[in-house]
mmCIF file of C-alpha atoms in Angstrom:
data_model
loop_
_atom_site.group_PDB
_atom_site.id
_atom_site.type_symbol
_atom_site.label_atom_id
_atom_site.label_comp_id
_atom_site.label_asym_id
_atom_site.label_seq_id
_atom_site.Cartn_x
_atom_site.Cartn_y
_atom_site.Cartn_z
ATOM 1 C CA MET A 1 112.879 107.187 97.952
ATOM 2 C CA SER A 2 110.755 109.723 96.095
ATOM 3 C CA LYS A 3 110.887 112.909 98.158
ATOM 4 C CA VAL A 4 107.147 113.413 98.274
ATOM 5 C CA ILE A 5 106.422 109.799 99.267
ATOM 6 C CA GLN A 6 109.086 110.139 101.958
ATOM 7 C CA VAL A 7 107.317 113.273 103.225
ATOM 8 C CA LEU A 8 103.970 111.450 103.367
ATOM 9 C CA GLU A 9 105.585 108.567 105.219
ATOM 10 C CA THR A 10 107.208 110.905 107.741
ATOM 11 C CA MET A 11 103.991 112.869 108.251
ATOM 12 C CA ALA A 12 102.166 109.624 109.009
ATOM 13 C CA SER A 13 104.742 108.261 111.411
ATOM 14 C CA ASP A 14 106.069 111.275 113.350
ATOM 15 C CA ALA A 15 103.841 112.167 116.298
ATOM 16 C CA SER A 16 105.077 115.760 116.313
ATOM 17 C CA LEU A 17 103.596 116.343 112.878
ATOM 18 C CA ILE A 18 99.975 116.563 113.909
ATOM 19 C CA ASN A 19 99.642 120.333 114.175
ATOM 20 C CA GLU A 20 99.676 122.827 111.323
ATOM 21 C CA GLU A 21 102.604 124.833 112.660
ATOM 22 C CA ASN A 22 104.921 121.838 112.961
ATOM 23 C CA ILE A 23 103.858 120.608 109.534
ATOM 24 C CA SER A 24 104.637 123.996 107.974
ATOM 25 C CA THR A 25 108.072 124.037 109.613
ATOM 26 C CA PHE A 26 108.708 120.464 108.531
ATOM 27 C CA LEU A 27 107.755 121.210 104.911
ATOM 28 C CA THR A 28 110.377 123.945 104.717
ATOM 29 C CA THR A 29 113.034 121.345 105.558
ATOM 30 C CA THR A 30 111.992 118.951 102.786
ATOM 31 C CA GLU A 31 113.112 118.941 99.167
ATOM 32 C CA ILE A 32 109.641 118.770 97.641
ATOM 33 C CA ASN A 33 108.640 121.520 95.232
ATOM 34 C CA ALA A 34 106.374 124.484 96.015
ATOM 35 C CA GLU A 35 103.371 122.946 94.245
ATOM 36 C CA GLN A 36 103.656 119.827 96.353
ATOM 37 C CA GLN A 37 104.032 121.890 99.507
ATOM 38 C CA ARG A 38 100.861 123.789 98.608
ATOM 39 C CA ALA A 39 98.955 120.562 97.949
ATOM 40 C CA ILE A 40 100.051 119.113 101.295
ATOM 41 C CA THR A 41 99.174 122.311 103.158
ATOM 42 C CA ALA A 42 95.762 122.300 101.460
ATOM 43 C CA LYS A 43 95.412 118.608 102.367
ATOM 44 C CA SER A 44 94.519 117.866 98.775
ATOM 45 C CA ALA A 45 95.469 114.356 97.720
ATOM 46 C CA GLY A 46 94.114 115.135 94.247
ATOM 47 C CA GLN A 47 96.386 118.139 93.768
ATOM 48 C CA LEU A 48 99.328 116.204 95.127
ATOM 49 C CA ALA A 49 98.632 113.304 92.769
ATOM 50 C CA GLU A 50 98.809 115.704 89.818
ATOM 51 C CA THR A 51 102.385 116.612 90.737
ATOM 52 C CA ILE A 52 103.602 113.025 90.371
ATOM 53 C CA ALA A 53 103.927 112.112 86.717
ATOM 54 C CA ASP A 54 103.641 108.338 86.864
ATOM 55 C CA LEU A 55 101.318 107.885 89.840
ATOM 56 C CA PRO A 56 99.050 104.923 89.065
ATOM 57 C CA GLU A 57 95.289 105.148 89.543
ATOM 58 C CA LEU A 58 94.258 102.110 91.515
ATOM 59 C CA MET A 59 90.995 100.424 92.391
ATOM 60 C CA ALA A 60 90.429 99.431 95.983
ATOM 61 C CA PHE A 61 87.893 96.640 96.184
ATOM 62 C CA SER A 62 87.360 94.704 99.360
ATOM 63 C CA GLN A 63 88.445 91.331 98.026
ATOM 64 C CA VAL A 64 85.322 89.609 99.113
ATOM 65 C CA LEU A 65 82.493 88.117 97.128
ATOM 66 C CA PRO A 66 78.839 87.776 98.145
ATOM 67 C CA ALA A 67 79.160 84.039 97.627
ATOM 68 C CA ASP A 68 82.705 82.882 98.148
ATOM 69 C CA GLU A 69 83.865 79.997 96.027
ATOM 70 C CA ASP A 70 87.365 78.739 96.593
ATOM 71 C CA ALA A 71 87.489 76.401 93.641
ATOM 72 C CA PRO A 72 88.697 78.008 90.433
ATOM 73 C CA ILE A 73 85.834 78.568 88.031
ATOM 74 C CA GLU A 74 85.778 78.315 84.254
ATOM 75 C CA ASP A 75 86.125 81.488 82.246
ATOM 76 C CA GLU A 76 82.391 81.783 81.580
ATOM 77 C CA GLN A 77 81.584 85.269 82.755
ATOM 78 C CA GLU A 78 78.176 85.440 81.120
ATOM 79 C CA ASP A 79 77.331 81.784 81.682
ATOM 80 C CA ASP A 80 74.610 81.087 84.215
ATOM 81 C CA ASN A 81 76.418 77.882 85.089
ATOM 82 C CA SER A 82 79.372 79.706 86.662
ATOM 83 C CA ALA A 83 80.053 78.661 90.238
ATOM 84 C CA SER A 84 79.173 82.029 91.699
ATOM 85 C CA SER A 85 75.912 82.301 89.765
ATOM 86 C CA LYS A 86 74.870 78.853 90.963
ATOM 87 C CA LEU A 87 75.515 79.800 94.549
ATOM 88 C CA LEU A 88 73.666 83.072 94.288
ATOM 89 C CA ALA A 89 70.700 81.548 92.483
ATOM 90 C CA SER A 90 70.373 78.926 95.190
ATOM 91 C CA SER A 91 69.404 81.573 97.674
ATOM 92 C CA PHE A 92 66.294 82.751 95.812
ATOM 93 C CA MET B 1 115.293 75.861 96.389
ATOM 94 C CA SER B 2 111.758 75.791 97.753
ATOM 95 C CA GLY B 3 109.670 78.888 97.320
ATOM 96 C CA SER B 4 107.571 80.454 100.027
ATOM 97 C CA LEU B 5 104.672 82.830 100.413
ATOM 98 C CA VAL B 6 103.992 85.438 103.067
ATOM 99 C CA CYS B 7 100.845 87.565 102.827
ATOM 100 C CA VAL B 8 101.300 90.853 104.658
ATOM 101 C CA GLY B 9 99.138 93.866 105.384
ATOM 102 C CA THR B 10 100.501 97.374 104.956
ATOM 103 C CA GLY B 11 97.690 98.967 106.977
ATOM 104 C CA MET B 12 95.322 101.666 105.820
ATOM 105 C CA THR B 13 97.403 104.849 106.121
ATOM 106 C CA LEU B 14 100.684 104.974 104.187
ATOM 107 C CA GLY B 15 103.596 104.912 106.638
ATOM 108 C CA ALA B 16 101.492 104.883 109.797
ATOM 109 C CA HIS B 17 100.351 101.311 110.089
ATOM 110 C CA ILE B 18 102.875 98.881 108.630
ATOM 111 C CA SER B 19 104.416 96.472 111.150
ATOM 112 C CA PRO B 20 108.207 95.981 111.353
ATOM 113 C CA ILE B 21 107.900 92.332 110.338
ATOM 114 C CA ALA B 22 105.669 93.134 107.352
ATOM 115 C CA ARG B 23 108.172 95.737 106.161
ATOM 116 C CA SER B 24 111.034 93.291 106.616
ATOM 117 C CA HIS B 25 109.232 90.607 104.591
ATOM 118 C CA ILE B 26 108.633 93.124 101.803
ATOM 119 C CA GLU B 27 112.261 94.297 101.801
ATOM 120 C CA GLN B 28 113.667 90.752 101.739
ATOM 121 C CA ALA B 29 111.313 89.210 99.163
ATOM 122 C CA ASP B 30 112.432 88.085 95.704
ATOM 123 C CA ILE B 31 109.066 89.260 94.339
ATOM 124 C CA VAL B 32 106.340 91.387 95.911
ATOM 125 C CA PHE B 33 102.820 91.195 94.473
ATOM 126 C CA SER B 34 100.691 94.136 95.513
ATOM 127 C CA LEU B 35 97.146 95.342 95.859
ATOM 128 C CA MET B 36 97.366 98.849 97.280
ATOM 129 C CA ALA B 37 94.509 101.267 97.842
ATOM 130 C CA ASN B 38 96.060 104.263 96.063
ATOM 131 C CA GLY B 39 98.925 105.257 93.818
ATOM 132 C CA PHE B 40 100.912 106.841 96.659
ATOM 133 C CA ALA B 41 100.971 103.538 98.538
ATOM 134 C CA GLN B 42 101.990 101.696 95.382
ATOM 135 C CA LYS B 43 104.927 104.078 94.907
ATOM 136 C CA TRP B 44 105.855 103.683 98.582
ATOM 137 C CA LEU B 45 105.921 99.904 98.216
ATOM 138 C CA GLU B 46 108.061 100.150 95.084
ATOM 139 C CA GLU B 47 110.656 102.025 97.147
ATOM 140 C CA MET B 48 110.933 99.080 99.529
ATOM 141 C CA ASN B 49 111.643 96.426 96.906
ATOM 142 C CA ASP B 50 112.785 96.606 93.268
ATOM 143 C CA GLU B 51 110.587 93.704 92.191
ATOM 144 C CA VAL B 52 107.035 94.870 92.945
ATOM 145 C CA ARG B 53 104.309 93.642 90.604
ATOM 146 C CA THR B 54 100.845 95.097 90.965
ATOM 147 C CA LEU B 55 97.870 92.769 90.640
ATOM 148 C CA GLN B 56 95.627 95.672 89.589
ATOM 149 C CA GLY B 57 95.800 94.692 85.923
ATOM 150 C CA PHE B 58 93.573 91.685 86.586
ATOM 151 C CA TYR B 59 90.599 93.943 87.415
ATOM 152 C CA GLN B 60 88.393 94.720 84.428
ATOM 153 C CA GLU B 61 84.906 96.177 84.398
ATOM 154 C CA GLY B 62 82.534 93.492 83.147
ATOM 155 C CA LYS B 63 84.799 90.658 84.326
ATOM 156 C CA ASN B 64 83.612 88.433 87.156
ATOM 157 C CA ARG B 65 85.792 89.227 90.156
ATOM 158 C CA ASN B 66 85.814 85.584 91.208
ATOM 159 C CA ILE B 67 87.808 84.915 88.033
ATOM 160 C CA THR B 68 89.961 87.974 88.739
ATOM 161 C CA TYR B 69 90.810 86.740 92.224
ATOM 162 C CA ASN B 70 91.663 83.233 91.029
ATOM 163 C CA GLU B 71 93.954 84.729 88.382
ATOM 164 C CA MET B 72 95.685 86.788 91.062
ATOM 165 C CA VAL B 73 96.184 83.642 93.160
ATOM 166 C CA GLU B 74 97.683 81.825 90.180
ATOM 167 C CA ALA B 75 100.074 84.709 89.428
ATOM 168 C CA ILE B 76 101.292 84.629 93.017
ATOM 169 C CA LEU B 77 101.616 80.848 93.249
ATOM 170 C CA THR B 78 103.382 80.505 89.910
ATOM 171 C CA GLU B 79 106.359 82.386 91.368
ATOM 172 C CA VAL B 80 106.233 80.408 94.632
ATOM 173 C CA ARG B 81 106.336 77.190 92.573
ATOM 174 C CA ASN B 82 109.325 78.677 90.711
ATOM 175 C CA GLY B 83 111.197 78.676 94.025
ATOM 176 C CA LYS B 84 110.885 82.399 94.725
ATOM 177 C CA LYS B 85 110.501 84.003 98.125
ATOM 178 C CA VAL B 86 107.185 85.714 97.422
ATOM 179 C CA VAL B 87 105.368 88.354 99.416
ATOM 180 C CA ALA B 88 101.802 89.370 98.619
ATOM 181 C CA ALA B 89 101.203 92.812 100.108
ATOM 182 C CA PHE B 90 97.662 94.040 100.576
ATOM 183 C CA TYR B 91 96.418 97.321 101.981
ATOM 184 C CA GLY B 92 94.769 96.956 105.372
ATOM 185 C CA HIS B 93 94.810 93.453 106.843
ATOM 186 C CA PRO B 94 95.626 90.671 104.389
ATOM 187 C CA GLY B 95 93.060 88.343 105.902
ATOM 188 C CA VAL B 96 90.091 90.668 106.482
ATOM 189 C CA PHE B 97 87.711 90.986 103.531
ATOM 190 C CA ALA B 98 90.629 89.722 101.472
ATOM 191 C CA CYS B 99 89.945 86.408 99.767
ATOM 192 C CA VAL B 100 93.064 86.432 97.563
ATOM 193 C CA SER B 101 95.473 85.890 100.436
ATOM 194 C CA HIS B 102 93.304 83.191 102.037
ATOM 195 C CA ARG B 103 92.938 81.384 98.720
ATOM 196 C CA ALA B 104 96.654 81.691 97.941
ATOM 197 C CA ILE B 105 97.707 80.377 101.348
ATOM 198 C CA ASN B 106 95.233 77.477 101.248
ATOM 199 C CA LYS B 107 96.362 76.498 97.775
ATOM 200 C CA ALA B 108 100.050 76.763 98.669
ATOM 201 C CA LYS B 109 99.560 74.551 101.712
ATOM 202 C CA LYS B 110 97.767 71.932 99.594
ATOM 203 C CA GLU B 111 100.892 71.888 97.436
ATOM 204 C CA ASP B 112 103.144 71.617 100.521
ATOM 205 C CA LEU B 113 104.558 75.082 99.911
ATOM 206 C CA PRO B 114 105.240 77.156 103.038
ATOM 207 C CA ALA B 115 102.709 79.969 103.358
ATOM 208 C CA THR B 116 101.890 82.287 106.241
ATOM 209 C CA MET B 117 100.082 85.549 106.964
ATOM 210 C CA GLU B 118 101.172 88.626 108.906
ATOM 211 C CA PRO B 119 98.328 90.827 110.122
ATOM 212 C CA GLY B 120 97.943 94.496 109.321
ATOM 213 C CA ILE B 121 95.787 97.345 110.596
ATOM 214 C CA SER B 122 92.462 96.972 108.842
ATOM 215 C CA ALA B 123 89.739 99.456 107.881
ATOM 216 C CA GLU B 124 87.719 97.885 110.683
ATOM 217 C CA ASP B 125 90.458 98.758 113.195
ATOM 218 C CA CYS B 126 90.519 102.359 111.941
ATOM 219 C CA LEU B 127 86.726 102.555 112.065
ATOM 220 C CA TYR B 128 86.617 101.717 115.772
ATOM 221 C CA ALA B 129 89.252 104.356 116.526
ATOM 222 C CA ASP B 130 87.852 107.077 114.260
ATOM 223 C CA LEU B 131 84.173 106.655 115.158
ATOM 224 C CA GLY B 132 84.696 105.825 118.827
ATOM 225 C CA ILE B 133 82.852 102.524 118.593
ATOM 226 C CA ASP B 134 83.728 99.694 120.946
ATOM 227 C CA PRO B 135 82.409 96.478 119.387
ATOM 228 C CA GLY B 136 82.330 94.923 122.845
ATOM 229 C CA GLN B 137 79.835 97.469 124.178
ATOM 230 C CA THR B 138 76.696 96.248 122.418
ATOM 231 C CA GLY B 139 78.135 93.792 119.898
ATOM 232 C CA CYS B 140 78.813 94.322 116.226
ATOM 233 C CA THR B 141 78.023 92.389 113.059
ATOM 234 C CA HIS B 142 79.792 92.774 109.743
ATOM 235 C CA TYR B 143 78.684 91.770 106.263
ATOM 236 C CA GLU B 144 79.711 92.402 102.713
ATOM 237 C CA THR B 145 76.717 94.475 101.566
ATOM 238 C CA SER B 146 75.591 92.329 98.633
ATOM 239 C CA GLN B 147 75.915 89.149 100.673
ATOM 240 C CA PHE B 148 73.779 90.808 103.338
ATOM 241 C CA MET B 149 71.139 91.471 100.664
ATOM 242 C CA PHE B 150 71.255 88.068 98.933
ATOM 243 C CA TYR B 151 70.896 85.862 101.994
ATOM 244 C CA GLN B 152 68.453 85.629 104.892
ATOM 245 C CA ARG B 153 70.011 87.221 107.963
ATOM 246 C CA ASN B 154 68.862 87.714 111.531
ATOM 247 C CA ILE B 155 69.371 91.433 112.003
ATOM 248 C CA GLU B 156 70.255 92.373 115.563
ATOM 249 C CA THR B 157 69.160 96.004 115.932
ATOM 250 C CA SER B 158 70.644 96.343 119.428
ATOM 251 C CA ALA B 159 74.148 95.844 117.995
ATOM 252 C CA HIS B 160 76.108 97.825 115.413
ATOM 253 C CA LEU B 161 75.597 96.632 111.858
ATOM 254 C CA ILE B 162 78.495 97.355 109.515
ATOM 255 C CA LEU B 163 78.102 96.864 105.771
ATOM 256 C CA TRP B 164 81.268 96.811 103.671
ATOM 257 C CA GLN B 165 81.538 97.704 99.997
ATOM 258 C CA VAL B 166 78.180 99.462 100.055
ATOM 259 C CA ALA B 167 78.917 101.150 96.707
ATOM 260 C CA LEU B 168 78.508 97.721 95.086
ATOM 261 C CA ALA B 169 75.227 96.937 96.849
ATOM 262 C CA GLY B 170 73.243 94.279 95.015
ATOM 263 C CA ASP B 171 75.743 93.490 92.248
ATOM 264 C CA LYS B 172 74.959 89.889 91.303
ATOM 265 C CA SER B 173 77.199 89.978 88.251
ATOM 266 C CA LEU B 174 80.351 90.455 90.375
ATOM 267 C CA ALA B 175 81.517 92.504 87.425
ATOM 268 C CA LYS B 176 80.497 96.070 88.207
ATOM 269 C CA PHE B 177 82.638 98.821 89.675
ATOM 270 C CA SER B 178 79.592 100.485 91.264
ATOM 271 C CA THR B 179 75.818 100.099 91.423
ATOM 272 C CA GLY B 180 73.251 102.867 91.253
ATOM 273 C CA SER B 181 70.429 104.233 93.349
ATOM 274 C CA ALA B 182 67.931 101.571 92.196
ATOM 275 C CA TYR B 183 70.082 98.903 93.850
ATOM 276 C CA ARG B 184 70.474 101.001 96.974
ATOM 277 C CA GLU B 185 66.718 101.446 97.193
ATOM 278 C CA VAL B 186 66.442 97.681 97.618
ATOM 279 C CA LEU B 187 69.033 97.796 100.384
ATOM 280 C CA VAL B 188 67.257 100.661 102.123
ATOM 281 C CA GLU B 189 63.906 98.858 101.866
ATOM 282 C CA LEU B 190 65.479 95.822 103.490
ATOM 283 C CA LEU B 191 66.927 97.938 106.292
ATOM 284 C CA LEU B 192 63.636 99.815 106.791
ATOM 285 C CA GLU B 193 62.087 96.507 107.876
ATOM 286 C CA HIS B 194 64.230 96.863 110.990
ATOM 287 C CA TYR B 195 65.234 100.522 111.380
ATOM 288 C CA PRO B 196 63.250 103.796 111.333
ATOM 289 C CA SER B 197 63.634 105.886 108.167
ATOM 290 C CA ASP B 198 65.225 108.781 110.065
ATOM 291 C CA HIS B 199 67.747 106.520 111.791
ATOM 292 C CA GLN B 200 71.173 108.158 111.589
ATOM 293 C CA VAL B 201 73.768 106.035 109.821
ATOM 294 C CA ILE B 202 77.414 106.812 109.101
ATOM 295 C CA LEU B 203 79.331 106.760 105.826
ATOM 296 C CA TYR B 204 82.900 105.962 106.800
ATOM 297 C CA GLN B 205 86.215 106.096 104.946
ATOM 298 C CA ALA B 206 89.595 105.620 106.591
ATOM 299 C CA LYS B 207 92.591 107.824 105.763
ATOM 300 C CA GLY B 208 94.771 106.500 102.936
ATOM 301 C CA ILE B 209 97.573 109.047 103.289
ATOM 302 C CA ALA B 210 98.555 111.482 106.018
ATOM 303 C CA ILE B 211 96.854 114.475 104.418
ATOM 304 C CA ASP B 212 93.522 112.724 103.854
ATOM 305 C CA THR B 213 90.585 113.530 106.075
ATOM 306 C CA MET B 214 88.715 110.594 107.509
ATOM 307 C CA ARG B 215 85.066 110.569 106.356
ATOM 308 C CA ALA B 216 82.400 110.187 109.041
ATOM 309 C CA GLU B 217 79.271 111.549 107.389
ATOM 310 C CA TYR B 218 76.021 111.161 109.301
ATOM 311 C CA ILE B 219 72.930 110.806 107.120
ATOM 312 C CA SER B 220 69.450 109.411 107.606
ATOM 313 C CA LEU B 221 68.900 105.886 106.352
ATOM 314 C CA THR B 222 66.756 107.018 103.412
ATOM 315 C CA GLU B 223 69.421 109.500 102.281
ATOM 316 C CA LEU B 224 71.676 106.539 101.538
ATOM 317 C CA ILE B 225 69.924 106.077 98.186
ATOM 318 C CA ASP B 226 71.439 109.237 96.693
ATOM 319 C CA ALA B 227 74.576 109.510 98.816
ATOM 320 C CA GLU B 228 78.012 109.810 97.251
ATOM 321 C CA LEU B 229 79.658 106.424 97.691
ATOM 322 C CA PHE B 230 83.098 105.169 96.735
ATOM 323 C CA MET B 231 84.537 101.666 96.597
ATOM 324 C CA HIS B 232 86.070 102.145 100.022
ATOM 325 C CA THR B 233 82.955 103.629 101.680
ATOM 326 C CA THR B 234 81.571 101.599 104.575
ATOM 327 C CA LEU B 235 78.058 101.936 105.985
ATOM 328 C CA VAL B 236 77.848 101.930 109.781
ATOM 329 C CA ILE B 237 74.390 101.468 111.293
ATOM 330 C CA PRO B 238 74.294 102.167 115.034
ATOM 331 C CA PRO B 239 71.826 100.276 117.247
ATOM 332 C CA CYS B 240 68.218 101.500 117.277
ATOM 333 C CA THR B 241 67.001 99.317 120.138
ATOM 334 C CA LYS B 242 68.248 98.432 123.598
ATOM 335 C CA MET B 243 69.563 94.975 124.402
ATOM 336 C CA GLN B 244 66.708 92.794 125.695
ATOM 337 C CA PRO B 245 67.466 90.614 128.720
ATOM 338 C CA ASN B 246 67.324 86.849 128.132
ATOM 339 C CA ASP B 247 65.132 86.041 131.154
ATOM 340 C CA LYS B 248 65.324 82.267 130.720
ATOM 341 C CA VAL B 249 69.124 82.190 130.812
ATOM 342 C CA LEU B 250 69.271 84.791 133.591
ATOM 343 C CA ALA B 251 66.900 82.670 135.736
ATOM 344 C CA ARG B 252 69.047 79.588 135.265
ATOM 345 C CA LEU B 253 72.195 81.509 136.166
ATOM 346 C CA ALA B 254 70.462 82.907 139.262
ATOM 347 C CA GLU B 255 69.676 79.346 140.387
ATOM 348 C CA ILE B 256 73.326 78.381 140.019
ATOM 349 C CA ASP B 257 74.379 81.493 141.956
ATOM 350 C CA LYS B 258 71.931 80.599 144.731
ATOM 351 C CA LYS B 259 73.198 77.007 144.960
ATOM 352 C CA GLU B 260 76.806 78.185 145.102
ATOM 353 C CA LYS B 261 75.941 80.728 147.828
ATOM 354 C CA ARG B 262 74.123 78.081 149.903
ATOM 355 C CA ALA B 263 77.090 75.741 149.629
ATOM 356 C CA LYS B 264 79.443 78.528 150.665
ATOM 357 C CA ASP B 265 77.326 79.936 153.542
ATOM 358 C CA GLY B 266 75.985 76.641 154.889
ATOM 359 C CA PRO B 267 76.780 75.473 158.483
ATOM 360 C CA VAL B 268 80.189 74.011 159.028
ATOM 361 C CA LEU B 269 79.685 70.409 160.131
ATOM 362 C CA SER B 270 82.067 68.886 162.621
ATOM 363 C CA LEU B 271 82.333 65.302 163.699
ATOM 364 C CA VAL B 272 81.527 64.809 167.410
ATOM 365 C CA LEU B 273 82.854 61.603 168.960
#
């Protein structure tokens, strides 16, 4: 496992790692580099992300629609006849 | 060999929330489809199984998300139909504000393919813990923000009102990645019909990784218009009124109590011969 991901996993699952002192001690036992240690100590997810070359940027939508429609709809994104548009329009 | 589908939740915070059974499903799957909340969690998942395929590529700005979600379902089910042991891993709970897993499971079952769901720790679960809200205390209603705006709702101001995906408030196109202050003004106007303008509301974001800080920012309702919102920001509106007693129901219950008491305390009758 990537060392830094392993560190994040351990920090999230070890109850002893909730105070700064224990975290600092723990970081000295890991094999992550100094930049990553600094980012973790600063609690900067942004800085930490910059240290991982191929970290994907993801979008985190709630997968929920204002008008849910289970049936697959046609690929007519701009078409007013799309299932979701019909449902939404019906409420006005 | 028949394929199968298990939808699992990995929880909100990387490493803190995943259940043993969810992890085991991920580790033993032939293919894992994923929708994670951040790159760290995606990497973490990829360490558990060599065959992780992210569904992120289906999202495109300007594309109706209903289409996106149906495409995700098809990608998942194609591999189940191919006889693969498929896991679909979602951040949080796979069945809470998560239509892809519900759609995929329903569709699989219609095709007589085995499909189940394993729960995960949701953003809602984290919200109760982080903000110290007990939904049982005064009640709690939840809506996707745009749905709340588009449809007539009875707003219960003595209960908590929680609006999810507030950054997309009022998006009828289902194709935007955020909406602006003009849309939020409409939301605030709607809420001002029921809440005072200085009512304190909370912008909430759960922790994604161990070093994140949970966001619990208190602002007045009108400040929502220009607030900094992200896709994962949730609006929490605490009650502004007290619960009003339902006198009619209480009177009926009192009558029943009285009858029961009379029956219990009444004289003991004995048969005298």
